[in-house]
Amino acid sequence: SGVPLKDLRSRINVIYAGANDIAKSDYDQAFVLARIEDMVANLRAVCPRFVILGLTNGWGNLPVSQGGTRADDATSKQFMDQIAALNAALKARYGELYFDTHAKVVASNPSYSASYVVGVKTYQVLTATVISDGIHYTTTGKSTIANARISFITDKGWFQ
């Protein structure tokens, strides 16, 4: 007793992967991208509609000196640059199927983001309004992202 194939083909899959990998000391972007590609390849055969979600930089990625949880500027910068690089690779690979989560949250309400200088670079970081503990989304964050995803999927004509 499984899901009938005709029903599975009409579903929309949302892939949100890579955040836990970036937190590992042996992070390897090529490995993460290959794992995501494996997920997509397995889905495409039975469920051709999917969305790849980009990652966000929350205030937890800031250095402790700026209210975050990362030990220092170098560690903070490394995390945020890795997120930006992974997002850029996902956007390049999946194009119109890539959902820029960070940009959508900020576009919904600019006060959900603040600018911070880490080292010599300025980063847009989601605030405590949408990120509760520096990593996980608040109810506001979840509903903001859900509404933006619904619009994104509706614009593709995937909802009848």
C-alpha positions as YAML, in Angstrom:
chain: A
units: angstrom
residues:
- id: 1
  name: SER
  ca: [0.00, 0.00, 0.00]
- id: 2
  name: GLY
  ca: [1.83, 3.02, -1.30]
- id: 3
  name: VAL
  ca: [0.93, 6.26, -2.96]
- id: 4
  name: PRO
  ca: [-0.47, 5.66, -6.46]
- id: 5
  name: LEU
  ca: [1.98, 6.84, -9.12]
- id: 6
  name: LYS
  ca: [-0.57, 9.22, -10.66]
- id: 7
  name: ASP
  ca: [-0.93, 10.95, -7.26]
- id: 8
  name: LEU
  ca: [2.82, 11.07, -6.69]
- id: 9
  name: ARG
  ca: [3.37, 12.72, -10.07]
- id: 10
  name: SER
  ca: [1.08, 15.59, -9.09]
- id: 11
  name: ARG
  ca: [2.91, 16.36, -5.85]
- id: 12
  name: ILE
  ca: [5.49, 19.06, -5.33]
- id: 13
  name: ASN
  ca: [8.69, 18.25, -3.48]
- id: 14
  name: VAL
  ca: [10.62, 20.87, -1.56]
- id: 15
  name: ILE
  ca: [14.30, 20.18, -0.93]
- id: 16
  name: TYR
  ca: [16.00, 22.08, 1.88]
- id: 17
  name: ALA
  ca: [19.45, 20.59, 2.30]
- id: 18
  name: GLY
  ca: [22.98, 21.61, 3.18]
- id: 19
  name: ALA
  ca: [22.62, 23.66, 6.36]
- id: 20
  name: ASN
  ca: [23.80, 20.91, 8.69]
- id: 21
  name: ASP
  ca: [26.66, 20.09, 6.34]
- id: 22
  name: ILE
  ca: [28.04, 23.63, 6.48]
- id: 23
  name: ALA
  ca: [28.31, 23.31, 10.26]
- id: 24
  name: LYS
  ca: [30.69, 20.34, 9.93]
- id: 25
  name: SER
  ca: [34.45, 20.84, 10.16]
- id: 26
  name: ASP
  ca: [34.95, 18.74, 7.01]
- id: 27
  name: TYR
  ca: [32.37, 20.63, 4.92]
- id: 28
  name: ASP
  ca: [32.70, 19.88, 1.20]
- id: 29
  name: GLN
  ca: [30.42, 21.85, -1.11]
- id: 30
  name: ALA
  ca: [30.92, 19.44, -4.03]
- id: 31
  name: PHE
  ca: [29.78, 16.55, -1.83]
- id: 32
  name: VAL
  ca: [26.67, 18.48, -0.72]
- id: 33
  name: LEU
  ca: [25.80, 19.42, -4.30]
- id: 34
  name: ALA
  ca: [26.22, 15.79, -5.38]
- id: 35
  name: ARG
  ca: [23.89, 14.61, -2.60]
- id: 36
  name: ILE
  ca: [21.26, 17.18, -3.62]
- id: 37
  name: GLU
  ca: [21.63, 16.11, -7.26]
- id: 38
  name: ASP
  ca: [21.08, 12.50, -6.17]
- id: 39
  name: MET
  ca: [17.85, 13.53, -4.43]
- id: 40
  name: VAL
  ca: [16.69, 15.37, -7.54]
- id: 41
  name: ALA
  ca: [17.59, 12.48, -9.85]
- id: 42
  name: ASN
  ca: [15.63, 10.05, -7.70]
- id: 43
  name: LEU
  ca: [12.61, 12.36, -7.61]
- id: 44
  name: ARG
  ca: [12.51, 13.32, -11.28]
- id: 45
  name: ALA
  ca: [11.54, 9.87, -12.44]
- id: 46
  name: VAL
  ca: [8.31, 9.86, -10.44]
- id: 47
  name: CYS
  ca: [7.73, 13.44, -9.33]
- id: 48
  name: PRO
  ca: [8.96, 16.03, -11.82]
- id: 49
  name: ARG
  ca: [7.92, 19.09, -9.81]
- id: 50
  name: PHE
  ca: [10.35, 20.21, -7.13]
- id: 51
  name: VAL
  ca: [11.80, 23.34, -5.57]
- id: 52
  name: ILE
  ca: [15.32, 23.74, -4.19]
- id: 53
  name: LEU
  ca: [15.39, 26.08, -1.19]
- id: 54
  name: GLY
  ca: [18.39, 28.31, -0.61]
- id: 55
  name: LEU
  ca: [19.86, 28.66, 2.87]
- id: 56
  name: THR
  ca: [19.72, 31.77, 5.03]
- id: 57
  name: ASN
  ca: [22.18, 33.61, 7.23]
- id: 58
  name: GLY
  ca: [20.66, 34.08, 10.66]
- id: 59
  name: TRP
  ca: [22.03, 36.19, 13.47]
- id: 60
  name: GLY
  ca: [23.55, 33.03, 14.97]
- id: 61
  name: ASN
  ca: [26.20, 33.09, 12.24]
- id: 62
  name: LEU
  ca: [27.53, 36.39, 13.55]
- id: 63
  name: PRO
  ca: [30.55, 36.41, 15.85]
- id: 64
  name: VAL
  ca: [29.90, 36.46, 19.60]
- id: 65
  name: SER
  ca: [31.23, 40.04, 19.65]
- id: 66
  name: GLN
  ca: [28.20, 41.05, 17.53]
- id: 67
  name: GLY
  ca: [25.58, 38.99, 19.37]
- id: 68
  name: GLY
  ca: [25.94, 35.77, 17.40]
- id: 69
  name: THR
  ca: [27.22, 32.33, 18.31]
- id: 70
  name: ARG
  ca: [30.37, 32.01, 16.17]
- id: 71
  name: ALA
  ca: [33.64, 32.30, 18.07]
- id: 72
  name: ASP
  ca: [35.23, 35.05, 16.01]
- id: 73
  name: ASP
  ca: [35.07, 37.06, 12.79]
- id: 74
  name: ALA
  ca: [36.97, 34.44, 10.77]
- id: 75
  name: THR
  ca: [34.59, 31.63, 11.75]
- id: 76
  name: SER
  ca: [31.55, 33.81, 11.16]
- id: 77
  name: LYS
  ca: [32.79, 34.92, 7.76]
- id: 78
  name: GLN
  ca: [33.57, 31.31, 6.79]
- id: 79
  name: PHE
  ca: [30.00, 30.17, 7.58]
- id: 80
  name: MET
  ca: [28.32, 33.05, 5.80]
- id: 81
  name: ASP
  ca: [30.59, 32.80, 2.75]
- id: 82
  name: GLN
  ca: [29.94, 29.04, 2.53]
- id: 83
  name: ILE
  ca: [26.18, 29.66, 2.61]
- id: 84
  name: ALA
  ca: [26.48, 32.29, -0.14]
- id: 85
  name: ALA
  ca: [28.64, 29.97, -2.27]
- id: 86
  name: LEU
  ca: [26.26, 27.02, -1.88]
- id: 87
  name: ASN
  ca: [23.27, 29.22, -2.73]
- id: 88
  name: ALA
  ca: [25.05, 30.55, -5.82]
- id: 89
  name: ALA
  ca: [25.85, 27.00, -6.95]
- id: 90
  name: LEU
  ca: [22.26, 25.86, -6.38]
- id: 91
  name: LYS
  ca: [20.91, 28.84, -8.31]
- id: 92
  name: ALA
  ca: [23.33, 28.19, -11.19]
- id: 93
  name: ARG
  ca: [22.41, 24.50, -11.32]
- id: 94
  name: TYR
  ca: [18.62, 24.67, -10.81]
- id: 95
  name: GLY
  ca: [17.75, 28.12, -12.17]
- id: 96
  name: GLU
  ca: [13.98, 28.67, -12.07]
- id: 97
  name: LEU
  ca: [13.56, 25.81, -9.59]
- id: 98
  name: TYR
  ca: [15.78, 27.59, -7.05]
- id: 99
  name: PHE
  ca: [13.98, 29.51, -4.30]
- id: 100
  name: ASP
  ca: [16.10, 32.26, -2.74]
- id: 101
  name: THR
  ca: [14.80, 31.91, 0.80]
- id: 102
  name: HIS
  ca: [16.88, 34.75, 2.25]
- id: 103
  name: ALA
  ca: [15.88, 37.23, -0.45]
- id: 104
  name: LYS
  ca: [12.20, 36.28, -0.19]
- id: 105
  name: VAL
  ca: [12.18, 36.81, 3.58]
- id: 106
  name: VAL
  ca: [13.85, 40.21, 3.26]
- id: 107
  name: ALA
  ca: [11.55, 41.22, 0.37]
- id: 108
  name: SER
  ca: [8.51, 40.40, 2.49]
- id: 109
  name: ASN
  ca: [9.62, 42.78, 5.23]
- id: 110
  name: PRO
  ca: [13.00, 44.58, 5.14]
- id: 111
  name: SER
  ca: [12.99, 44.84, 8.95]
- id: 112
  name: TYR
  ca: [13.52, 41.06, 9.07]
- id: 113
  name: SER
  ca: [17.15, 41.65, 8.08]
- id: 114
  name: ALA
  ca: [20.01, 43.79, 9.33]
- id: 115
  name: SER
  ca: [23.44, 44.62, 7.91]
- id: 116
  name: TYR
  ca: [26.56, 43.61, 9.80]
- id: 117
  name: VAL
  ca: [30.20, 44.10, 8.90]
- id: 118
  name: VAL
  ca: [32.30, 41.02, 9.60]
- id: 119
  name: GLY
  ca: [35.94, 41.55, 8.78]
- id: 120
  name: VAL
  ca: [35.66, 43.98, 5.90]
- id: 121
  name: LYS
  ca: [32.55, 42.52, 4.26]
- id: 122
  name: THR
  ca: [28.92, 43.49, 4.85]
- id: 123
  name: TYR
  ca: [26.39, 40.68, 5.32]
- id: 124
  name: GLN
  ca: [22.59, 40.76, 5.43]
- id: 125
  name: VAL
  ca: [21.55, 38.65, 8.41]
- id: 126
  name: LEU
  ca: [18.04, 37.61, 9.39]
- id: 127
  name: THR
  ca: [17.02, 38.98, 12.77]
- id: 128
  name: ALA
  ca: [15.47, 37.39, 15.87]
- id: 129
  name: THR
  ca: [12.02, 38.23, 14.47]
- id: 130
  name: VAL
  ca: [12.41, 35.33, 12.03]
- id: 131
  name: ILE
  ca: [15.27, 33.28, 13.54]
- id: 132
  name: SER
  ca: [14.67, 32.22, 17.14]
- id: 133
  name: ASP
  ca: [17.95, 30.76, 18.36]
- id: 134
  name: GLY
  ca: [20.23, 31.97, 15.62]
- id: 135
  name: ILE
  ca: [19.48, 28.98, 13.39]
- id: 136
  name: HIS
  ca: [15.83, 27.86, 13.53]
- id: 137
  name: TYR
  ca: [12.87, 29.85, 12.24]
- id: 138
  name: THR
  ca: [10.30, 31.45, 14.51]
- id: 139
  name: THR
  ca: [6.58, 31.16, 13.75]
- id: 140
  name: THR
  ca: [6.89, 34.46, 11.86]
- id: 141
  name: GLY
  ca: [9.83, 33.10, 9.88]
- id: 142
  name: LYS
  ca: [8.05, 29.86, 9.05]
- id: 143
  name: SER
  ca: [4.86, 31.58, 7.91]
- id: 144
  name: THR
  ca: [6.79, 34.16, 5.88]
- id: 145
  name: ILE
  ca: [8.72, 31.44, 4.07]
- id: 146
  name: ALA
  ca: [5.60, 29.29, 3.59]
- id: 147
  name: ASN
  ca: [3.66, 32.19, 2.05]
- id: 148
  name: ALA
  ca: [6.55, 33.03, -0.26]
- id: 149
  name: ARG
  ca: [6.86, 29.38, -1.32]
- id: 150
  name: ILE
  ca: [3.13, 29.21, -2.04]
- id: 151
  name: SER
  ca: [3.44, 32.28, -4.28]
- id: 152
  name: PHE
  ca: [6.54, 30.83, -5.97]
- id: 153
  name: ILE
  ca: [4.78, 27.52, -6.69]
- id: 154
  name: THR
  ca: [1.53, 29.20, -7.72]
- id: 155
  name: ASP
  ca: [3.44, 31.43, -10.18]
- id: 156
  name: LYS
  ca: [4.71, 28.24, -11.83]
- id: 157
  name: GLY
  ca: [1.13, 27.11, -12.40]
- id: 158
  name: TRP
  ca: [1.57, 24.03, -10.23]
- id: 159
  name: PHE
  ca: [-1.57, 24.71, -8.18]
- id: 160
  name: GLN
  ca: [-4.84, 24.27, -10.05]
...
